[in-house]
Amino acid sequence: MEYPLKKNQPVVVKEEKALTPFQVKLRLFLKNKLAVTGAVIVLLFILLAIFAPLIAPYGIREQDLTKRLLPPSGNNWFGTDDFGRDIFSRVIFGARISLWVGFFSVLGSVIVGSFLGILAGYYGRWVDTIISRIFDIMLAFPSILLAIAIVSILGPSLQNALIAIAVINIPNFGRLIRSKVLSVKQEEYITAAKAVGMKDSRILFVHILPNSLSPIIVQSTLAIGTAIIEAAALGFLGLGAEAPNPEWGKMLADSKQYLVQAPWTLIFPGLAIMLTVLGFNLMGDGFRDALDPKGKH
């Protein structure tokens, strides 16, 4: 039952608490169902990688030749490979390798690429010319061929594959941060910082870099998925992880001759790659929509 207001009774209006910029971006991200789905997929694989020893029913090197190439069953959910090893256990542990390569290769690309991009965009002139030409030369080569060349020089191994993937992605981050710096350095607060005699290093890393993080976050998320594919490609070619490490690309290479006889040996590592990359791509799209100041929300 509603009671009418008495005469001269003050009307109390509840003021909504203002949201912080972070809360606004988070709310926009959570409204994107595909982005949330991608985040759930990525979180699932991260948890599988962290708790792999507790989840995996068998050891990754545990062989039983009497059970080789068995189809999926209650004892072996994803079947067994040509050495009788449990594919489910190896796929779970493979998440550790793929995510490790993806995260740290992109981290290296971000650090080096952002540093070079900031220098090129802020100082311009000959510094910009030299760095930009280096980026152009690197981008002139197909990324996977450049990665193969680097691994061939350094020697086939998982660590060298990580280095190669980090190197081939440096120009992408460098050019991205350069373009952002070119616009940010024209802002009035940067001009004011220069006017009061602030050091270039402080201007670059305290004022310009934090205001250039949005595109880096989006590109980093998308680049992790790409790095996982590149690591799988190098592993498939025998230039990445070495046996018996359960790297997804290496698992595909070892099982390609059993495509007709035992297709599950390829299907499940391939699905793991597909789902992980899909998760990062959906997250990247969600971050782009949430962090884009010009987006229509």
PDB file of C-alpha atoms in Angstrom:
ATOM      1  CA  MET A   1       0.000   0.000   0.000  1.00  0.00           C
ATOM      2  CA  GLU A   2       1.404   3.417  -1.004  1.00  0.00           C
ATOM      3  CA  TYR A   3       1.221   6.344   1.381  1.00  0.00           C
ATOM      4  CA  PRO A   4       1.035   9.884  -0.053  1.00  0.00           C
ATOM      5  CA  LEU A   5       3.772  12.310   0.868  1.00  0.00           C
ATOM      6  CA  LYS A   6       2.918  14.786   3.567  1.00  0.00           C
ATOM      7  CA  LYS A   7       3.029  18.474   2.832  1.00  0.00           C
ATOM      8  CA  ASN A   8       6.534  19.977   2.991  1.00  0.00           C
ATOM      9  CA  GLN A   9       7.997  16.480   3.466  1.00  0.00           C
ATOM     10  CA  PRO A  10      11.455  16.386   1.816  1.00  0.00           C
ATOM     11  CA  VAL A  11      11.959  13.890  -1.003  1.00  0.00           C
ATOM     12  CA  VAL A  12      15.017  11.729  -0.493  1.00  0.00           C
ATOM     13  CA  VAL A  13      16.847  10.968  -3.741  1.00  0.00           C
ATOM     14  CA  LYS A  14      19.407   8.176  -3.641  1.00  0.00           C
ATOM     15  CA  GLU A  15      22.544   9.022  -5.535  1.00  0.00           C
ATOM     16  CA  GLU A  16      24.187   6.181  -7.397  1.00  0.00           C
ATOM     17  CA  LYS A  17      27.828   5.681  -6.579  1.00  0.00           C
ATOM     18  CA  ALA A  18      30.025   6.694  -9.493  1.00  0.00           C
ATOM     19  CA  LEU A  19      31.854   3.815 -11.129  1.00  0.00           C
ATOM     20  CA  THR A  20      35.593   3.902 -11.609  1.00  0.00           C
ATOM     21  CA  PRO A  21      36.940   3.635 -15.180  1.00  0.00           C
ATOM     22  CA  PHE A  22      38.068   0.080 -14.417  1.00  0.00           C
ATOM     23  CA  GLN A  23      34.587  -0.897 -13.231  1.00  0.00           C
ATOM     24  CA  VAL A  24      33.052   0.607 -16.365  1.00  0.00           C
ATOM     25  CA  LYS A  25      35.387  -1.398 -18.612  1.00  0.00           C
ATOM     26  CA  LEU A  26      34.811  -4.558 -16.590  1.00  0.00           C
ATOM     27  CA  ARG A  27      31.049  -4.147 -16.827  1.00  0.00           C
ATOM     28  CA  LEU A  28      31.276  -3.691 -20.604  1.00  0.00           C
ATOM     29  CA  PHE A  29      33.446  -6.796 -20.875  1.00  0.00           C
ATOM     30  CA  LEU A  30      31.058  -8.897 -18.787  1.00  0.00           C
ATOM     31  CA  LYS A  31      28.123  -7.823 -20.961  1.00  0.00           C
ATOM     32  CA  ASN A  32      29.842  -9.435 -23.945  1.00  0.00           C
ATOM     33  CA  LYS A  33      28.747 -13.070 -23.743  1.00  0.00           C
ATOM     34  CA  LEU A  34      31.282 -14.270 -26.322  1.00  0.00           C
ATOM     35  CA  ALA A  35      34.111 -12.565 -24.436  1.00  0.00           C
ATOM     36  CA  VAL A  36      33.015 -14.164 -21.171  1.00  0.00           C
ATOM     37  CA  THR A  37      32.835 -17.539 -22.924  1.00  0.00           C
ATOM     38  CA  GLY A  38      36.390 -17.051 -24.154  1.00  0.00           C
ATOM     39  CA  ALA A  39      37.544 -16.097 -20.666  1.00  0.00           C
ATOM     40  CA  VAL A  40      35.940 -19.246 -19.239  1.00  0.00           C
ATOM     41  CA  ILE A  41      37.685 -21.414 -21.846  1.00  0.00           C
ATOM     42  CA  VAL A  42      41.053 -19.802 -21.129  1.00  0.00           C
ATOM     43  CA  LEU A  43      40.544 -20.090 -17.365  1.00  0.00           C
ATOM     44  CA  LEU A  44      39.646 -23.766 -17.771  1.00  0.00           C
ATOM     45  CA  PHE A  45      42.867 -24.530 -19.632  1.00  0.00           C
ATOM     46  CA  ILE A  46      44.905 -22.527 -17.123  1.00  0.00           C
ATOM     47  CA  LEU A  47      43.393 -24.537 -14.257  1.00  0.00           C
ATOM     48  CA  LEU A  48      44.038 -27.777 -16.151  1.00  0.00           C
ATOM     49  CA  ALA A  49      47.659 -26.760 -16.614  1.00  0.00           C
ATOM     50  CA  ILE A  50      48.117 -25.794 -12.959  1.00  0.00           C
ATOM     51  CA  PHE A  51      46.460 -28.896 -11.524  1.00  0.00           C
ATOM     52  CA  ALA A  52      47.594 -31.324 -14.233  1.00  0.00           C
ATOM     53  CA  PRO A  53      49.382 -33.688 -11.789  1.00  0.00           C
ATOM     54  CA  LEU A  54      46.171 -33.991  -9.764  1.00  0.00           C
ATOM     55  CA  ILE A  55      43.814 -34.372 -12.735  1.00  0.00           C
ATOM     56  CA  ALA A  56      45.788 -36.629 -15.077  1.00  0.00           C
ATOM     57  CA  PRO A  57      45.008 -40.305 -14.370  1.00  0.00           C
ATOM     58  CA  TYR A  58      48.317 -41.535 -15.835  1.00  0.00           C
ATOM     59  CA  GLY A  59      51.876 -40.313 -16.196  1.00  0.00           C
ATOM     60  CA  ILE A  60      52.828 -38.650 -19.453  1.00  0.00           C
ATOM     61  CA  ARG A  61      55.688 -41.136 -19.977  1.00  0.00           C
ATOM     62  CA  GLU A  62      53.788 -44.185 -18.745  1.00  0.00           C
ATOM     63  CA  GLN A  63      53.871 -46.689 -21.642  1.00  0.00           C
ATOM     64  CA  ASP A  64      52.009 -49.949 -22.156  1.00  0.00           C
ATOM     65  CA  LEU A  65      52.494 -51.432 -25.618  1.00  0.00           C
ATOM     66  CA  THR A  66      49.687 -53.912 -24.997  1.00  0.00           C
ATOM     67  CA  LYS A  67      47.280 -50.930 -24.974  1.00  0.00           C
ATOM     68  CA  ARG A  68      48.618 -49.041 -28.002  1.00  0.00           C
ATOM     69  CA  LEU A  69      46.116 -47.190 -30.214  1.00  0.00           C
ATOM     70  CA  LEU A  70      43.111 -48.056 -28.075  1.00  0.00           C
ATOM     71  CA  PRO A  71      39.956 -45.990 -28.809  1.00  0.00           C
ATOM     72  CA  PRO A  72      38.434 -43.698 -26.161  1.00  0.00           C
ATOM     73  CA  SER A  73      36.969 -45.626 -23.238  1.00  0.00           C
ATOM     74  CA  GLY A  74      36.232 -45.356 -19.544  1.00  0.00           C
ATOM     75  CA  ASN A  75      39.840 -46.137 -18.670  1.00  0.00           C
ATOM     76  CA  ASN A  76      41.338 -43.864 -21.333  1.00  0.00           C
ATOM     77  CA  TRP A  77      38.955 -40.999 -22.066  1.00  0.00           C
ATOM     78  CA  PHE A  78      40.849 -39.826 -25.168  1.00  0.00           C
ATOM     79  CA  GLY A  79      42.261 -43.232 -26.106  1.00  0.00           C
ATOM     80  CA  THR A  80      45.949 -44.150 -26.274  1.00  0.00           C
ATOM     81  CA  ASP A  81      48.759 -43.376 -28.712  1.00  0.00           C
ATOM     82  CA  ASP A  82      51.196 -45.636 -30.529  1.00  0.00           C
ATOM     83  CA  PHE A  83      53.190 -46.205 -27.312  1.00  0.00           C
ATOM     84  CA  GLY A  84      50.121 -46.987 -25.220  1.00  0.00           C
ATOM     85  CA  ARG A  85      50.293 -43.641 -23.409  1.00  0.00           C
ATOM     86  CA  ASP A  86      47.101 -42.002 -22.208  1.00  0.00           C
ATOM     87  CA  ILE A  87      46.247 -39.135 -24.573  1.00  0.00           C
ATOM     88  CA  PHE A  88      44.013 -37.361 -22.038  1.00  0.00           C
ATOM     89  CA  SER A  89      46.903 -37.067 -19.581  1.00  0.00           C
ATOM     90  CA  ARG A  90      49.269 -35.859 -22.285  1.00  0.00           C
ATOM     91  CA  VAL A  91      46.808 -33.256 -23.577  1.00  0.00           C
ATOM     92  CA  ILE A  92      46.390 -31.849 -20.046  1.00  0.00           C
ATOM     93  CA  PHE A  93      50.142 -31.613 -19.489  1.00  0.00           C
ATOM     94  CA  GLY A  94      50.495 -30.216 -23.001  1.00  0.00           C
ATOM     95  CA  ALA A  95      48.461 -27.219 -21.872  1.00  0.00           C
ATOM     96  CA  ARG A  96      51.347 -26.296 -19.574  1.00  0.00           C
ATOM     97  CA  ILE A  97      53.805 -26.180 -22.465  1.00  0.00           C
ATOM     98  CA  SER A  98      51.537 -24.332 -24.909  1.00  0.00           C
ATOM     99  CA  LEU A  99      50.412 -21.709 -22.385  1.00  0.00           C
ATOM    100  CA  TRP A 100      53.976 -21.242 -21.147  1.00  0.00           C
ATOM    101  CA  VAL A 101      55.230 -20.616 -24.675  1.00  0.00           C
ATOM    102  CA  GLY A 102      52.250 -18.378 -25.471  1.00  0.00           C
ATOM    103  CA  PHE A 103      52.506 -16.181 -22.376  1.00  0.00           C
ATOM    104  CA  PHE A 104      56.269 -15.730 -22.221  1.00  0.00           C
ATOM    105  CA  SER A 105      56.870 -15.317 -25.943  1.00  0.00           C
ATOM    106  CA  VAL A 106      54.251 -12.565 -26.037  1.00  0.00           C
ATOM    107  CA  LEU A 107      55.679 -11.024 -22.870  1.00  0.00           C
ATOM    108  CA  GLY A 108      59.082 -10.801 -24.542  1.00  0.00           C
ATOM    109  CA  SER A 109      57.536  -9.319 -27.676  1.00  0.00           C
ATOM    110  CA  VAL A 110      55.630  -6.732 -25.649  1.00  0.00           C
ATOM    111  CA  ILE A 111      58.694  -5.618 -23.666  1.00  0.00           C
ATOM    112  CA  VAL A 112      61.069  -5.288 -26.619  1.00  0.00           C
ATOM    113  CA  GLY A 113      58.483  -4.103 -29.138  1.00  0.00           C
ATOM    114  CA  SER A 114      57.026  -1.484 -26.793  1.00  0.00           C
ATOM    115  CA  PHE A 115      60.471  -0.149 -25.909  1.00  0.00           C
ATOM    116  CA  LEU A 116      61.474   0.221 -29.556  1.00  0.00           C
ATOM    117  CA  GLY A 117      58.075   1.607 -30.520  1.00  0.00           C
ATOM    118  CA  ILE A 118      58.176   4.240 -27.775  1.00  0.00           C
ATOM    119  CA  LEU A 119      61.639   5.380 -28.850  1.00  0.00           C
ATOM    120  CA  ALA A 120      60.614   5.550 -32.513  1.00  0.00           C
ATOM    121  CA  GLY A 121      57.388   7.418 -31.846  1.00  0.00           C
ATOM    122  CA  TYR A 122      58.736   9.872 -29.272  1.00  0.00           C
ATOM    123  CA  TYR A 123      62.082  10.872 -30.765  1.00  0.00           C
ATOM    124  CA  GLY A 124      61.219  10.504 -34.454  1.00  0.00           C
ATOM    125  CA  ARG A 125      63.746  11.536 -37.131  1.00  0.00           C
ATOM    126  CA  TRP A 126      66.641   9.117 -37.607  1.00  0.00           C
ATOM    127  CA  VAL A 127      65.676   7.013 -34.588  1.00  0.00           C
ATOM    128  CA  ASP A 128      62.226   6.436 -36.068  1.00  0.00           C
ATOM    129  CA  THR A 129      63.676   5.774 -39.512  1.00  0.00           C
ATOM    130  CA  ILE A 130      66.111   3.090 -38.344  1.00  0.00           C
ATOM    131  CA  ILE A 131      63.646   1.273 -36.077  1.00  0.00           C
ATOM    132  CA  SER A 132      60.805   1.456 -38.599  1.00  0.00           C
ATOM    133  CA  ARG A 133      63.016   0.063 -41.386  1.00  0.00           C
ATOM    134  CA  ILE A 134      64.032  -2.838 -39.143  1.00  0.00           C
ATOM    135  CA  PHE A 135      60.364  -3.556 -38.520  1.00  0.00           C
ATOM    136  CA  ASP A 136      59.628  -3.379 -42.259  1.00  0.00           C
ATOM    137  CA  ILE A 137      62.410  -5.844 -43.058  1.00  0.00           C
ATOM    138  CA  MET A 138      61.149  -8.311 -40.452  1.00  0.00           C
ATOM    139  CA  LEU A 139      57.560  -7.987 -41.664  1.00  0.00           C
ATOM    140  CA  ALA A 140      58.677  -8.630 -45.239  1.00  0.00           C
ATOM    141  CA  PHE A 141      59.217 -12.293 -44.318  1.00  0.00           C
ATOM    142  CA  PRO A 142      56.304 -14.666 -43.631  1.00  0.00           C
ATOM    143  CA  SER A 143      56.272 -15.046 -39.846  1.00  0.00           C
ATOM    144  CA  ILE A 144      56.447 -18.840 -39.770  1.00  0.00           C
ATOM    145  CA  LEU A 145      59.372 -18.894 -42.234  1.00  0.00           C
ATOM    146  CA  LEU A 146      61.248 -16.362 -40.136  1.00  0.00           C
ATOM    147  CA  ALA A 147      60.566 -18.458 -37.034  1.00  0.00           C
ATOM    148  CA  ILE A 148      61.848 -21.583 -38.805  1.00  0.00           C
ATOM    149  CA  ALA A 149      65.005 -19.727 -39.841  1.00  0.00           C
ATOM    150  CA  ILE A 150      65.664 -18.515 -36.286  1.00  0.00           C
ATOM    151  CA  VAL A 151      65.122 -21.969 -34.764  1.00  0.00           C
ATOM    152  CA  SER A 152      67.316 -23.539 -37.445  1.00  0.00           C
ATOM    153  CA  ILE A 153      70.133 -21.172 -36.475  1.00  0.00           C
ATOM    154  CA  LEU A 154      69.705 -21.574 -32.714  1.00  0.00           C
ATOM    155  CA  GLY A 155      68.894 -25.277 -32.827  1.00  0.00           C
ATOM    156  CA  PRO A 156      65.615 -27.164 -32.366  1.00  0.00           C
ATOM    157  CA  SER A 157      64.285 -26.894 -28.809  1.00  0.00           C
ATOM    158  CA  LEU A 158      61.284 -25.548 -26.968  1.00  0.00           C
ATOM    159  CA  GLN A 159      63.235 -22.613 -25.531  1.00  0.00           C
ATOM    160  CA  ASN A 160      64.549 -21.599 -28.955  1.00  0.00           C
ATOM    161  CA  ALA A 161      61.046 -21.899 -30.394  1.00  0.00           C
ATOM    162  CA  LEU A 162      59.862 -19.495 -27.682  1.00  0.00           C
ATOM    163  CA  ILE A 163      62.632 -17.042 -28.609  1.00  0.00           C
ATOM    164  CA  ALA A 164      61.770 -17.293 -32.304  1.00  0.00           C
ATOM    165  CA  ILE A 165      58.073 -16.645 -31.678  1.00  0.00           C
ATOM    166  CA  ALA A 166      58.923 -13.669 -29.486  1.00  0.00           C
ATOM    167  CA  VAL A 167      61.200 -12.183 -32.150  1.00  0.00           C
ATOM    168  CA  ILE A 168      58.738 -12.476 -35.043  1.00  0.00           C
ATOM    169  CA  ASN A 169      56.033 -10.675 -33.037  1.00  0.00           C
ATOM    170  CA  ILE A 170      58.194  -7.717 -31.998  1.00  0.00           C
ATOM    171  CA  PRO A 171      57.344  -5.596 -35.096  1.00  0.00           C
ATOM    172  CA  ASN A 172      53.599  -5.968 -34.496  1.00  0.00           C
ATOM    173  CA  PHE A 173      53.826  -4.480 -31.016  1.00  0.00           C
ATOM    174  CA  GLY A 174      56.471  -1.973 -32.033  1.00  0.00           C
ATOM    175  CA  ARG A 175      54.394  -0.459 -34.821  1.00  0.00           C
ATOM    176  CA  LEU A 176      51.273  -0.500 -32.665  1.00  0.00           C
ATOM    177  CA  ILE A 177      52.849   1.388 -29.760  1.00  0.00           C
ATOM    178  CA  ARG A 178      54.650   3.762 -32.162  1.00  0.00           C
ATOM    179  CA  SER A 179      51.376   4.884 -33.723  1.00  0.00           C
ATOM    180  CA  LYS A 180      49.843   5.364 -30.274  1.00  0.00           C
ATOM    181  CA  VAL A 181      52.815   7.387 -29.037  1.00  0.00           C
ATOM    182  CA  LEU A 182      52.646   9.670 -32.077  1.00  0.00           C
ATOM    183  CA  SER A 183      49.155  10.744 -31.019  1.00  0.00           C
ATOM    184  CA  VAL A 184      49.676  10.764 -27.246  1.00  0.00           C
ATOM    185  CA  LYS A 185      52.813  12.934 -27.347  1.00  0.00           C
ATOM    186  CA  GLN A 186      50.769  15.751 -28.901  1.00  0.00           C
ATOM    187  CA  GLU A 187      48.558  16.009 -25.806  1.00  0.00           C
ATOM    188  CA  GLU A 188      48.748  19.119 -23.653  1.00  0.00           C
ATOM    189  CA  TYR A 189      49.907  17.316 -20.506  1.00  0.00           C
ATOM    190  CA  ILE A 190      52.952  16.008 -22.391  1.00  0.00           C
ATOM    191  CA  THR A 191      53.750  19.527 -23.576  1.00  0.00           C
ATOM    192  CA  ALA A 192      53.379  20.768 -19.997  1.00  0.00           C
ATOM    193  CA  ALA A 193      55.693  18.025 -18.724  1.00  0.00           C
ATOM    194  CA  LYS A 194      58.354  19.063 -21.210  1.00  0.00           C
ATOM    195  CA  ALA A 195      57.885  22.731 -20.277  1.00  0.00           C
ATOM    196  CA  VAL A 196      58.641  22.094 -16.607  1.00  0.00           C
ATOM    197  CA  GLY A 197      61.832  20.232 -17.533  1.00  0.00           C
ATOM    198  CA  MET A 198      60.698  16.672 -16.808  1.00  0.00           C
ATOM    199  CA  LYS A 199      63.147  14.014 -18.009  1.00  0.00           C
ATOM    200  CA  ASP A 200      62.323  12.091 -21.172  1.00  0.00           C
ATOM    201  CA  SER A 201      62.501   8.759 -19.345  1.00  0.00           C
ATOM    202  CA  ARG A 202      59.833   9.893 -16.866  1.00  0.00           C
ATOM    203  CA  ILE A 203      57.630  11.268 -19.629  1.00  0.00           C
ATOM    204  CA  LEU A 204      57.930   8.028 -21.613  1.00  0.00           C
ATOM    205  CA  PHE A 205      57.329   5.497 -18.861  1.00  0.00           C
ATOM    206  CA  VAL A 206      55.129   7.448 -16.438  1.00  0.00           C
ATOM    207  CA  HIS A 207      52.890   9.444 -18.777  1.00  0.00           C
ATOM    208  CA  ILE A 208      53.009   8.057 -22.333  1.00  0.00           C
ATOM    209  CA  LEU A 209      53.251   4.303 -21.726  1.00  0.00           C
ATOM    210  CA  PRO A 210      50.322   4.025 -19.244  1.00  0.00           C
ATOM    211  CA  ASN A 211      48.113   5.917 -21.681  1.00  0.00           C
ATOM    212  CA  SER A 212      49.076   3.526 -24.475  1.00  0.00           C
ATOM    213  CA  LEU A 213      48.242   0.267 -22.699  1.00  0.00           C
ATOM    214  CA  SER A 214      44.766  -0.343 -24.129  1.00  0.00           C
ATOM    215  CA  PRO A 215      45.870  -1.456 -27.627  1.00  0.00           C
ATOM    216  CA  ILE A 216      48.739  -3.448 -26.101  1.00  0.00           C
ATOM    217  CA  ILE A 217      46.343  -5.428 -23.889  1.00  0.00           C
ATOM    218  CA  VAL A 218      44.091  -6.240 -26.841  1.00  0.00           C
ATOM    219  CA  GLN A 219      46.965  -7.181 -29.147  1.00  0.00           C
ATOM    220  CA  SER A 220      48.658  -9.254 -26.428  1.00  0.00           C
ATOM    221  CA  THR A 221      45.555 -11.345 -25.852  1.00  0.00           C
ATOM    222  CA  LEU A 222      45.176 -12.041 -29.565  1.00  0.00           C
ATOM    223  CA  ALA A 223      48.929 -12.662 -29.939  1.00  0.00           C
ATOM    224  CA  ILE A 224      48.920 -15.411 -27.290  1.00  0.00           C
ATOM    225  CA  GLY A 225      46.536 -17.443 -29.433  1.00  0.00           C
ATOM    226  CA  THR A 226      48.721 -16.844 -32.481  1.00  0.00           C
ATOM    227  CA  ALA A 227      51.838 -17.821 -30.512  1.00  0.00           C
ATOM    228  CA  ILE A 228      50.229 -21.120 -29.480  1.00  0.00           C
ATOM    229  CA  ILE A 229      49.519 -21.907 -33.139  1.00  0.00           C
ATOM    230  CA  GLU A 230      53.081 -20.978 -34.126  1.00  0.00           C
ATOM    231  CA  ALA A 231      54.509 -23.148 -31.338  1.00  0.00           C
ATOM    232  CA  ALA A 232      52.339 -26.040 -32.514  1.00  0.00           C
ATOM    233  CA  ALA A 233      53.513 -25.484 -36.093  1.00  0.00           C
ATOM    234  CA  LEU A 234      57.171 -25.559 -35.049  1.00  0.00           C
ATOM    235  CA  GLY A 235      56.516 -28.646 -32.944  1.00  0.00           C
ATOM    236  CA  PHE A 236      54.778 -30.310 -35.891  1.00  0.00           C
ATOM    237  CA  LEU A 237      57.859 -29.630 -38.039  1.00  0.00           C
ATOM    238  CA  GLY A 238      60.157 -31.071 -35.386  1.00  0.00           C
ATOM    239  CA  LEU A 239      61.632 -27.686 -34.459  1.00  0.00           C
ATOM    240  CA  GLY A 240      59.944 -27.228 -31.095  1.00  0.00           C
ATOM    241  CA  ALA A 241      59.487 -29.502 -28.111  1.00  0.00           C
ATOM    242  CA  GLU A 242      61.361 -32.782 -28.248  1.00  0.00           C
ATOM    243  CA  ALA A 243      59.967 -36.225 -27.418  1.00  0.00           C
ATOM    244  CA  PRO A 244      58.598 -37.361 -25.046  1.00  0.00           C
ATOM    245  CA  ASN A 245      57.336 -33.897 -24.020  1.00  0.00           C
ATOM    246  CA  PRO A 246      53.555 -33.739 -24.607  1.00  0.00           C
ATOM    247  CA  GLU A 247      53.470 -30.586 -26.738  1.00  0.00           C
ATOM    248  CA  TRP A 248      50.288 -30.441 -28.829  1.00  0.00           C
ATOM    249  CA  GLY A 249      52.021 -29.780 -32.164  1.00  0.00           C
ATOM    250  CA  LYS A 250      54.505 -32.578 -31.525  1.00  0.00           C
ATOM    251  CA  MET A 251      51.620 -34.919 -30.649  1.00  0.00           C
ATOM    252  CA  LEU A 252      50.008 -34.128 -33.996  1.00  0.00           C
ATOM    253  CA  ALA A 253      53.260 -34.821 -35.826  1.00  0.00           C
ATOM    254  CA  ASP A 254      53.767 -38.150 -34.054  1.00  0.00           C
ATOM    255  CA  SER A 255      50.202 -39.260 -34.821  1.00  0.00           C
ATOM    256  CA  LYS A 256      49.753 -38.145 -38.443  1.00  0.00           C
ATOM    257  CA  GLN A 257      50.524 -41.621 -39.787  1.00  0.00           C
ATOM    258  CA  TYR A 258      47.603 -43.010 -37.755  1.00  0.00           C
ATOM    259  CA  LEU A 259      44.985 -40.653 -39.176  1.00  0.00           C
ATOM    260  CA  VAL A 260      42.888 -43.499 -40.601  1.00  0.00           C
ATOM    261  CA  GLN A 261      43.739 -46.216 -38.109  1.00  0.00           C
ATOM    262  CA  ALA A 262      43.426 -44.131 -34.928  1.00  0.00           C
ATOM    263  CA  PRO A 263      42.018 -40.655 -35.699  1.00  0.00           C
ATOM    264  CA  TRP A 264      41.542 -39.845 -31.989  1.00  0.00           C
ATOM    265  CA  THR A 265      45.332 -39.472 -31.648  1.00  0.00           C
ATOM    266  CA  LEU A 266      45.063 -36.316 -33.779  1.00  0.00           C
ATOM    267  CA  ILE A 267      41.551 -35.123 -32.960  1.00  0.00           C
ATOM    268  CA  PHE A 268      42.023 -34.394 -29.275  1.00  0.00           C
ATOM    269  CA  PRO A 269      45.347 -32.473 -29.464  1.00  0.00           C
ATOM    270  CA  GLY A 270      43.874 -30.560 -32.422  1.00  0.00           C
ATOM    271  CA  LEU A 271      40.743 -29.716 -30.438  1.00  0.00           C
ATOM    272  CA  ALA A 272      42.889 -28.500 -27.538  1.00  0.00           C
ATOM    273  CA  ILE A 273      44.738 -26.114 -29.857  1.00  0.00           C
ATOM    274  CA  MET A 274      41.493 -24.915 -31.462  1.00  0.00           C
ATOM    275  CA  LEU A 275      39.669 -24.283 -28.185  1.00  0.00           C
ATOM    276  CA  THR A 276      42.588 -22.488 -26.546  1.00  0.00           C
ATOM    277  CA  VAL A 277      43.140 -20.187 -29.523  1.00  0.00           C
ATOM    278  CA  LEU A 278      39.389 -19.582 -29.791  1.00  0.00           C
ATOM    279  CA  GLY A 279      39.263 -18.600 -26.123  1.00  0.00           C
ATOM    280  CA  PHE A 280      42.052 -16.041 -26.463  1.00  0.00           C
ATOM    281  CA  ASN A 281      40.556 -14.616 -29.663  1.00  0.00           C
ATOM    282  CA  LEU A 282      37.138 -14.156 -28.049  1.00  0.00           C
ATOM    283  CA  MET A 283      38.769 -12.524 -25.030  1.00  0.00           C
ATOM    284  CA  GLY A 284      40.760 -10.228 -27.297  1.00  0.00           C
ATOM    285  CA  ASP A 285      37.620  -9.132 -29.129  1.00  0.00           C
ATOM    286  CA  GLY A 286      35.943  -8.472 -25.787  1.00  0.00           C
ATOM    287  CA  PHE A 287      38.869  -6.385 -24.532  1.00  0.00           C
ATOM    288  CA  ARG A 288      38.882  -4.415 -27.774  1.00  0.00           C
ATOM    289  CA  ASP A 289      35.198  -3.551 -27.451  1.00  0.00           C
ATOM    290  CA  ALA A 290      35.496  -2.678 -23.755  1.00  0.00           C
ATOM    291  CA  LEU A 291      38.663  -0.596 -24.050  1.00  0.00           C
ATOM    292  CA  ASP A 292      37.762   1.211 -27.257  1.00  0.00           C
ATOM    293  CA  PRO A 293      36.815   4.765 -26.250  1.00  0.00           C
ATOM    294  CA  LYS A 294      35.114   5.339 -29.604  1.00  0.00           C
ATOM    295  CA  GLY A 295      32.962   2.215 -29.348  1.00  0.00           C
ATOM    296  CA  LYS A 296      29.216   2.496 -29.162  1.00  0.00           C
ATOM    297  CA  HIS A 297      28.123   1.161 -25.749  1.00  0.00           C
TER     298      HIS A 297
END
